GROMACS .gro file of C-alpha atoms in nm:
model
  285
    1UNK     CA    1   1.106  -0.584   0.360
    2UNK     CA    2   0.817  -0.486   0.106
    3UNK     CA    3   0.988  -0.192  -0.048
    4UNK     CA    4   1.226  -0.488  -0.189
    5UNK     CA    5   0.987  -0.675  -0.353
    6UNK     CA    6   1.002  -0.646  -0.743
    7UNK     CA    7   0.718  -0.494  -0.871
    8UNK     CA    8   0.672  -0.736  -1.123
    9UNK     CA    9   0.693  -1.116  -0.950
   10UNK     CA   10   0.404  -1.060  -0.719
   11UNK     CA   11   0.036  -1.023  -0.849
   12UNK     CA   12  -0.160  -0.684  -0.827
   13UNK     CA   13  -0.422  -0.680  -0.521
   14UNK     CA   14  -0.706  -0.477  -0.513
   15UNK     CA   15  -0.856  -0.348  -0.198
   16UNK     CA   16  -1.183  -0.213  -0.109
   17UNK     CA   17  -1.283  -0.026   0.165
   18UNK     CA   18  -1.661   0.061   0.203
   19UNK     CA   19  -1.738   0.333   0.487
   20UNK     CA   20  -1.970   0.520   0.662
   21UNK     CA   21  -1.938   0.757   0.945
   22UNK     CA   22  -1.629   0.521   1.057
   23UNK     CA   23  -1.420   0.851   1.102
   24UNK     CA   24  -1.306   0.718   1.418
   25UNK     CA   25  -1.151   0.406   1.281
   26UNK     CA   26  -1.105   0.486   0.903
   27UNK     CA   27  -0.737   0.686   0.922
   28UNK     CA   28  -0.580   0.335   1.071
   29UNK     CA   29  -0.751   0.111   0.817
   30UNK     CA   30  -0.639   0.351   0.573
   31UNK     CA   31  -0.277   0.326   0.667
   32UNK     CA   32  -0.263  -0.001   0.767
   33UNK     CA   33  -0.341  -0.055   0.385
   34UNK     CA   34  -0.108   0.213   0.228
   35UNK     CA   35   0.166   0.157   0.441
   36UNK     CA   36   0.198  -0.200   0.385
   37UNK     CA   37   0.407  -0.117   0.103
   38UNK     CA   38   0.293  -0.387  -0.120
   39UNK     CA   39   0.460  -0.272  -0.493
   40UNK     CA   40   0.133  -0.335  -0.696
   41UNK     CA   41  -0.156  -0.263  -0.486
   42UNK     CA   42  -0.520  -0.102  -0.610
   43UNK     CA   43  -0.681   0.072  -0.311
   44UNK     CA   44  -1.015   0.198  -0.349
   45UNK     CA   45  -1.255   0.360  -0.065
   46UNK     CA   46  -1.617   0.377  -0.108
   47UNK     CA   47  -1.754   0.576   0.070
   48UNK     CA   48  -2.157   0.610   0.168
   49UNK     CA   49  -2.206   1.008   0.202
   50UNK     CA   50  -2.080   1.013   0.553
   51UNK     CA   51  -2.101   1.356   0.777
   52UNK     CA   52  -1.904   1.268   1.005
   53UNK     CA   53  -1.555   1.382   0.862
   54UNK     CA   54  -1.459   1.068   0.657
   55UNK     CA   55  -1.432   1.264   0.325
   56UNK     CA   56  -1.171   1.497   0.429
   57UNK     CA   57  -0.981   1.231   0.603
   58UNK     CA   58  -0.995   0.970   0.203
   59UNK     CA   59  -0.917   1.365   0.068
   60UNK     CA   60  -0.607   1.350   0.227
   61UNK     CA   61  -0.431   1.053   0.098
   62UNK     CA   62  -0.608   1.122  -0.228
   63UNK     CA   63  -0.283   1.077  -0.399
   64UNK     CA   64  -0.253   0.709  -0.267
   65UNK     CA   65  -0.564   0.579  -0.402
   66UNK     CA   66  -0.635   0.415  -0.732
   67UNK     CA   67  -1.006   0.603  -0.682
   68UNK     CA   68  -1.267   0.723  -0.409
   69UNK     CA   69  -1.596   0.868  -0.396
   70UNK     CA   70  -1.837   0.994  -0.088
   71UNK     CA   71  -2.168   0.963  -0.209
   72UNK     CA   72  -2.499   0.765  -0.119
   73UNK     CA   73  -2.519   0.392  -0.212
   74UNK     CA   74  -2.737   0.099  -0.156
   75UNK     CA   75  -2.594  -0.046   0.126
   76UNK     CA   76  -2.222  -0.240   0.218
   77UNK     CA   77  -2.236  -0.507  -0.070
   78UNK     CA   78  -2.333  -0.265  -0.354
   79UNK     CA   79  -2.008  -0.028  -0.213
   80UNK     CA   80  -1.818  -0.308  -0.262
   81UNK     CA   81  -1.902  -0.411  -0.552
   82UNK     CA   82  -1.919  -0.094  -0.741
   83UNK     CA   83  -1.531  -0.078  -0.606
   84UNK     CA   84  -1.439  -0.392  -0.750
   85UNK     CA   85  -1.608  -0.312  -1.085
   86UNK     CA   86  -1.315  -0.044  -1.108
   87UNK     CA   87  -1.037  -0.249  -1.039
   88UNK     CA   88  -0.782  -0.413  -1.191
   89UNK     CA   89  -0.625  -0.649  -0.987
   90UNK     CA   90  -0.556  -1.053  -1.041
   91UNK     CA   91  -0.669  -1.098  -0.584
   92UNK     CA   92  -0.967  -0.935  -0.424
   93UNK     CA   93  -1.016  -0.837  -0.063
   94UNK     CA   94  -1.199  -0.630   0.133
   95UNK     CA   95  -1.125  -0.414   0.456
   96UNK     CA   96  -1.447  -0.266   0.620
   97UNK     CA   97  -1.336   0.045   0.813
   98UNK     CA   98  -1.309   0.010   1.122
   99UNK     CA   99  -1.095  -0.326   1.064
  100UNK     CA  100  -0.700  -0.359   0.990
  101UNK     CA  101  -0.418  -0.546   0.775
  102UNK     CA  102  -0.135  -0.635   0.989
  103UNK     CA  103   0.235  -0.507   0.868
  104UNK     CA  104   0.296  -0.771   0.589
  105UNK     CA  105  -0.015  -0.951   0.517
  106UNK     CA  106   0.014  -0.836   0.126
  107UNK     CA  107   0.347  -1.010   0.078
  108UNK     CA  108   0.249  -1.272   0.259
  109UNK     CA  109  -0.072  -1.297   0.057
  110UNK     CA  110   0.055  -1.227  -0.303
  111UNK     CA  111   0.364  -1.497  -0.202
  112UNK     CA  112   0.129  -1.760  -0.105
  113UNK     CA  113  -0.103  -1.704  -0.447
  114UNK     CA  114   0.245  -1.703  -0.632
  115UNK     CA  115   0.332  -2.022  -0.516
  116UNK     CA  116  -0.044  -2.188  -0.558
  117UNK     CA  117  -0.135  -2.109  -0.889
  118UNK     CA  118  -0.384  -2.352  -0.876
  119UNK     CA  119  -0.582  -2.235  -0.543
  120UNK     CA  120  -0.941  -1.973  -0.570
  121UNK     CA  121  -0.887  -1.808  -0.224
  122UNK     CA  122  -0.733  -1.803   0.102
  123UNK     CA  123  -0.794  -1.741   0.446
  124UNK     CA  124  -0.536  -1.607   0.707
  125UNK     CA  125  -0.531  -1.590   1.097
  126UNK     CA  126  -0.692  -1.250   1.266
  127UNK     CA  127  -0.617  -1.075   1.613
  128UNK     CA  128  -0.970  -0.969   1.816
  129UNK     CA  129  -0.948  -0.618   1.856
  130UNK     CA  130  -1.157  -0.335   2.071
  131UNK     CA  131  -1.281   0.020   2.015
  132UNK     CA  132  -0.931   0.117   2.107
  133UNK     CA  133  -0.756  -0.117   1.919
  134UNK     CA  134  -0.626  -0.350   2.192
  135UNK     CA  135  -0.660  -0.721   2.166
  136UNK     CA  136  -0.927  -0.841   2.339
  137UNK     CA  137  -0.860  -1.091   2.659
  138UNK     CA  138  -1.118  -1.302   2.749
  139UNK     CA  139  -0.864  -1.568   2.843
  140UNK     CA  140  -0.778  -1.596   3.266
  141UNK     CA  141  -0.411  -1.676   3.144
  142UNK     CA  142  -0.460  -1.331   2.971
  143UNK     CA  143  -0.426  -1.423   2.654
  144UNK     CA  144  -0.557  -1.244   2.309
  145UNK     CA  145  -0.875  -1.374   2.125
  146UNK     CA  146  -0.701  -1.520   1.800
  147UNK     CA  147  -0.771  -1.755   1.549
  148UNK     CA  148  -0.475  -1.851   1.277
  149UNK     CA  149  -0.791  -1.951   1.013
  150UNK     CA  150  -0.894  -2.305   0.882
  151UNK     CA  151  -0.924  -2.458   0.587
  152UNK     CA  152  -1.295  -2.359   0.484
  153UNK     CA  153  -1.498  -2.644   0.328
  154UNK     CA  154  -1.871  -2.582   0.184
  155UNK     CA  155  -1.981  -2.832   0.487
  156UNK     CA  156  -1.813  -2.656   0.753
  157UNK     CA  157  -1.999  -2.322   0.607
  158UNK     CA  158  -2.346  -2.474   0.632
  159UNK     CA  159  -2.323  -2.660   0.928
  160UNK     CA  160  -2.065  -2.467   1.143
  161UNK     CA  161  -2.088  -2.135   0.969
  162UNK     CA  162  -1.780  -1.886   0.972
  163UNK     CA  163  -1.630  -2.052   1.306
  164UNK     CA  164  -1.239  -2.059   1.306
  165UNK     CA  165  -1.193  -1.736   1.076
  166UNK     CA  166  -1.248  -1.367   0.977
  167UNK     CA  167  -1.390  -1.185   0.665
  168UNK     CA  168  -1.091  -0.942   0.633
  169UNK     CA  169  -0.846  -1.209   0.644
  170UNK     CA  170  -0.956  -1.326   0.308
  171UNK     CA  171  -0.854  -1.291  -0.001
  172UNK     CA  172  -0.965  -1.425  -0.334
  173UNK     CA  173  -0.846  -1.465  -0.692
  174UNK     CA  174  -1.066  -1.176  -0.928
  175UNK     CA  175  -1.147  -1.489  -1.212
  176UNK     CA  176  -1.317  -1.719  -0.889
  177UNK     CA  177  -1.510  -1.391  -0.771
  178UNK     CA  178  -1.705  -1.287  -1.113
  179UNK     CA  179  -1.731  -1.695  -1.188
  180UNK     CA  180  -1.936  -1.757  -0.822
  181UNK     CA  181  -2.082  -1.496  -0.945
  182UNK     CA  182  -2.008  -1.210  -0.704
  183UNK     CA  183  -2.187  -1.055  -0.403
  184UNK     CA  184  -2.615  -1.110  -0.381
  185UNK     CA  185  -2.647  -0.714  -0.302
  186UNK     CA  186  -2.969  -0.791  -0.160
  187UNK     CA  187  -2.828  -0.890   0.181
  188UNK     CA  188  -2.709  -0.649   0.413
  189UNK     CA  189  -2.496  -0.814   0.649
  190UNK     CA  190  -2.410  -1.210   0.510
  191UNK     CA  191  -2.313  -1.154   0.175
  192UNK     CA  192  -1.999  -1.243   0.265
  193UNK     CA  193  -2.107  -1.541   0.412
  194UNK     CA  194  -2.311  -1.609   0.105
  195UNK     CA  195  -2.018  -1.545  -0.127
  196UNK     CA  196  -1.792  -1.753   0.091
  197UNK     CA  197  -2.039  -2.014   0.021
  198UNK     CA  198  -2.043  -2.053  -0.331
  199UNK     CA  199  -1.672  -1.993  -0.382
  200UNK     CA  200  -1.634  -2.308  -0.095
  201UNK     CA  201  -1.854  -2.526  -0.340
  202UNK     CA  202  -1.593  -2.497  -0.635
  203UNK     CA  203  -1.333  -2.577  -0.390
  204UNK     CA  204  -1.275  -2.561   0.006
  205UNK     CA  205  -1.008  -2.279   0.068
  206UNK     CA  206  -0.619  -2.289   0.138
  207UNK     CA  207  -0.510  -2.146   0.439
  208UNK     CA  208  -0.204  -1.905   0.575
  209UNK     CA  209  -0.102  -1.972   0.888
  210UNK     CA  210   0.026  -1.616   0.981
  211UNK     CA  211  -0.195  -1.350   1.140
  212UNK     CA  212  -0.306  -1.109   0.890
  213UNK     CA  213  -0.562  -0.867   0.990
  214UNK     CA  214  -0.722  -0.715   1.339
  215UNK     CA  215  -1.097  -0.778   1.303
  216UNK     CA  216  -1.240  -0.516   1.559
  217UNK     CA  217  -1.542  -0.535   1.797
  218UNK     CA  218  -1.693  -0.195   1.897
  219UNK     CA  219  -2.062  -0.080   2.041
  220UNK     CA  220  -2.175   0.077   1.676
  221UNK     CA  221  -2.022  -0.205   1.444
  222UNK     CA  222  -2.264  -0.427   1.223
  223UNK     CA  223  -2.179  -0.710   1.408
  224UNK     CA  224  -2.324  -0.539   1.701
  225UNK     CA  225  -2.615  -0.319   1.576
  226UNK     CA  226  -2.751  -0.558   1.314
  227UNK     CA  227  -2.829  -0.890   1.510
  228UNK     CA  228  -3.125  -0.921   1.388
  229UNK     CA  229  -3.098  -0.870   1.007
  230UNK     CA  230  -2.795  -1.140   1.069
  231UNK     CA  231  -3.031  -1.416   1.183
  232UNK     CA  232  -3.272  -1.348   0.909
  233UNK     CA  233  -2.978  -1.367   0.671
  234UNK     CA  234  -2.861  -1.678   0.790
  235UNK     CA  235  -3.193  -1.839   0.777
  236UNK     CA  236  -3.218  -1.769   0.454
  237UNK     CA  237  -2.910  -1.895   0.324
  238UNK     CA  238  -2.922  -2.214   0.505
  239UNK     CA  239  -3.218  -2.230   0.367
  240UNK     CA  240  -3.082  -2.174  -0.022
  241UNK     CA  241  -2.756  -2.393   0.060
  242UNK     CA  242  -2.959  -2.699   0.194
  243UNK     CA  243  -2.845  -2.705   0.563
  244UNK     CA  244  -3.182  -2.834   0.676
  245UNK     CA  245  -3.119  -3.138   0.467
  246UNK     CA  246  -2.943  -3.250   0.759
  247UNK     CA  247  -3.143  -3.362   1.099
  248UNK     CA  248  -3.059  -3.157   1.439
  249UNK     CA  249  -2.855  -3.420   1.536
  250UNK     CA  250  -2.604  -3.447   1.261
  251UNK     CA  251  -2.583  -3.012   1.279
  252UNK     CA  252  -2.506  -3.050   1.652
  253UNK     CA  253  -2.247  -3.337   1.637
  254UNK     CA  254  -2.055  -3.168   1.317
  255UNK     CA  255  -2.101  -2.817   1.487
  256UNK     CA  256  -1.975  -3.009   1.819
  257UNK     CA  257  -1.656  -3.173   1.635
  258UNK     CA  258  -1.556  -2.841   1.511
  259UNK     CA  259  -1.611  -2.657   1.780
  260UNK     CA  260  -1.373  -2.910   1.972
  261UNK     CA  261  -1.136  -2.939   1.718
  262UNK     CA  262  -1.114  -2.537   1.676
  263UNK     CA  263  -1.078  -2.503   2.080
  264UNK     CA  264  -0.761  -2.707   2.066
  265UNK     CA  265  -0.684  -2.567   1.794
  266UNK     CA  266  -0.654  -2.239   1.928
  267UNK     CA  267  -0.532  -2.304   2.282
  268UNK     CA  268  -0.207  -2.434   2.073
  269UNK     CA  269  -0.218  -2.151   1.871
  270UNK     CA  270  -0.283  -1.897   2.161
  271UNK     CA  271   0.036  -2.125   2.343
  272UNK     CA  272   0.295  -2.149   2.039
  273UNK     CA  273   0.238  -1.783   1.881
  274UNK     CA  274   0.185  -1.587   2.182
  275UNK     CA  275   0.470  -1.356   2.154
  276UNK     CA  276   0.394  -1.347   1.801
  277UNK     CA  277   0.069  -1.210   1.861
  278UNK     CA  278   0.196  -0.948   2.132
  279UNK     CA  279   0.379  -0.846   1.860
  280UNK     CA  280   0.121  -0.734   1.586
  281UNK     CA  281  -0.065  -0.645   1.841
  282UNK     CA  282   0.204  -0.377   1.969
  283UNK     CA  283   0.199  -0.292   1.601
  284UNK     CA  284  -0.144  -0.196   1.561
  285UNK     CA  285  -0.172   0.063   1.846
   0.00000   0.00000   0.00000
């Protein structure tokens, strides 16, 4: 499928991938990236100094990266950062390591741009994945945790924060990026979030509705060792953004509205693309 794509009708994508001691994970985000076969694709890992055997494992598909390095840095958003400052690329997105791209979500990504000149950034659906890279079931019908994304508004952000979609199924245009004015690399763990934010206030995303990326949930990830730091973070940009503008009550009915409106949401979603999701999933082991 990708390997007949013409090099030259689909716009160049840049990739980052910031690590650290992820050698467990970082060989299948690696791949998942190369292999998708995308013809003009910028990969770049940054990684933090890890001794854990990441270094050998970027070493060996040296060949297949635009650049690397393994070397101290100040934190996640300054890795990433630094990597985009070296690239090239006309779309921006960002794998952490220990996360995946599903098989196709680069054509489906540099299609969609194609087609919407006019759109900033875009947000795809992503499968909930374990240590072990199965989907994870919370369902009693035994279904996957999956979300096919929504279309992100700068309300929704502030008042329902990232509910309905996940940070590596995103994708931005480079020009949208440096105008919002890029990652605050002061923040450990929501400048995503924060970025999200101020690309959502020059206009509310577009949306693929196609799974493209495994967002996974394991013991030592930031989601789960840095709890803290993220309700610090999120105080503070609520705080910047103006959520407490708003009274408790008009939070908890929006947040409420959402909430339903995602739940049905996703039980159709869950219903209509189940196979489809058994499939990536299968993919991804």
């Amino acid at each position: 499928m990708s390997s007949q794509l013409n090099h030259g009708t689909l716009p160049k994508i840049s990739i980052v991938t910031p690590s650290y001691n992820q050698a467990q994970y970082l060989e299948a985000t690696m791949r998942s990236i190369l292999d998708q076969g995308y013809p003009d694709l910028e990969y770049i890992v940054m990684d933090g100094g890890s001794t854990d055997g990441s270094a050998e494992i970027i070493q060996k598909y040296s060949d297949r990266l635009t650049y690397w390095e393994s070397a101290p840095d100040k934190g996640q958003a300054d890795a990433i950062f630094r990597g985009f400052e070296r690239a090239t690329g006309e779309i921006f997105c960002y794998v952490n390591s220990d996360d995946l791209l599903l098989p196709g979500s680069l054509e489906m990504v540099g299609r969609w741009f194609r087609e919407h000149p006019d759109e900033e950034w875009v947000v795809g659906g992503t499968i909930l994945i374990d240590g072990l890279g199965k989907p994870i079931i919370r369902s009693r019908r035994g279904l996957p945790e999956a979300d096919l994304g929504v279309k992100v508004t700068f309300k929704r952000l502030l008042l329902h924060n990232c509910g309905g979609f996940h940070q590596p199924a995103s994708f931005w245009r480079r020009s949208a990026f440096e105008q919002a004015g890029g990652f605050d690399r002061t923040l450990r763990f929501c400048f995503d979030y924060d970025l999200f934010f101020r690309l959502a206030k020059r206009r509310p995303s577009g949306r693929i509705r196609s799974f493209l990326a495994a967002f996974r949930y394991h013991p030592t990830s930031k989601t789960s060792t840095l709890e803290s730091v993220f309700r610090e973070e999120n105080e503070t940009l609520w705080k910047r953004y103006g959520r407490y503008l708003y009274s408790e009550n008009q939070i908890r009915n929006f947040a409420h509205k959402q909430t339903t409106r995602d739940m049905w949401n996703n039980r159709i979603i869950k219903l209509g693309f189940y196979l489809k999701v058994l499939n990536v999933s299968n993919a991804i082991r």
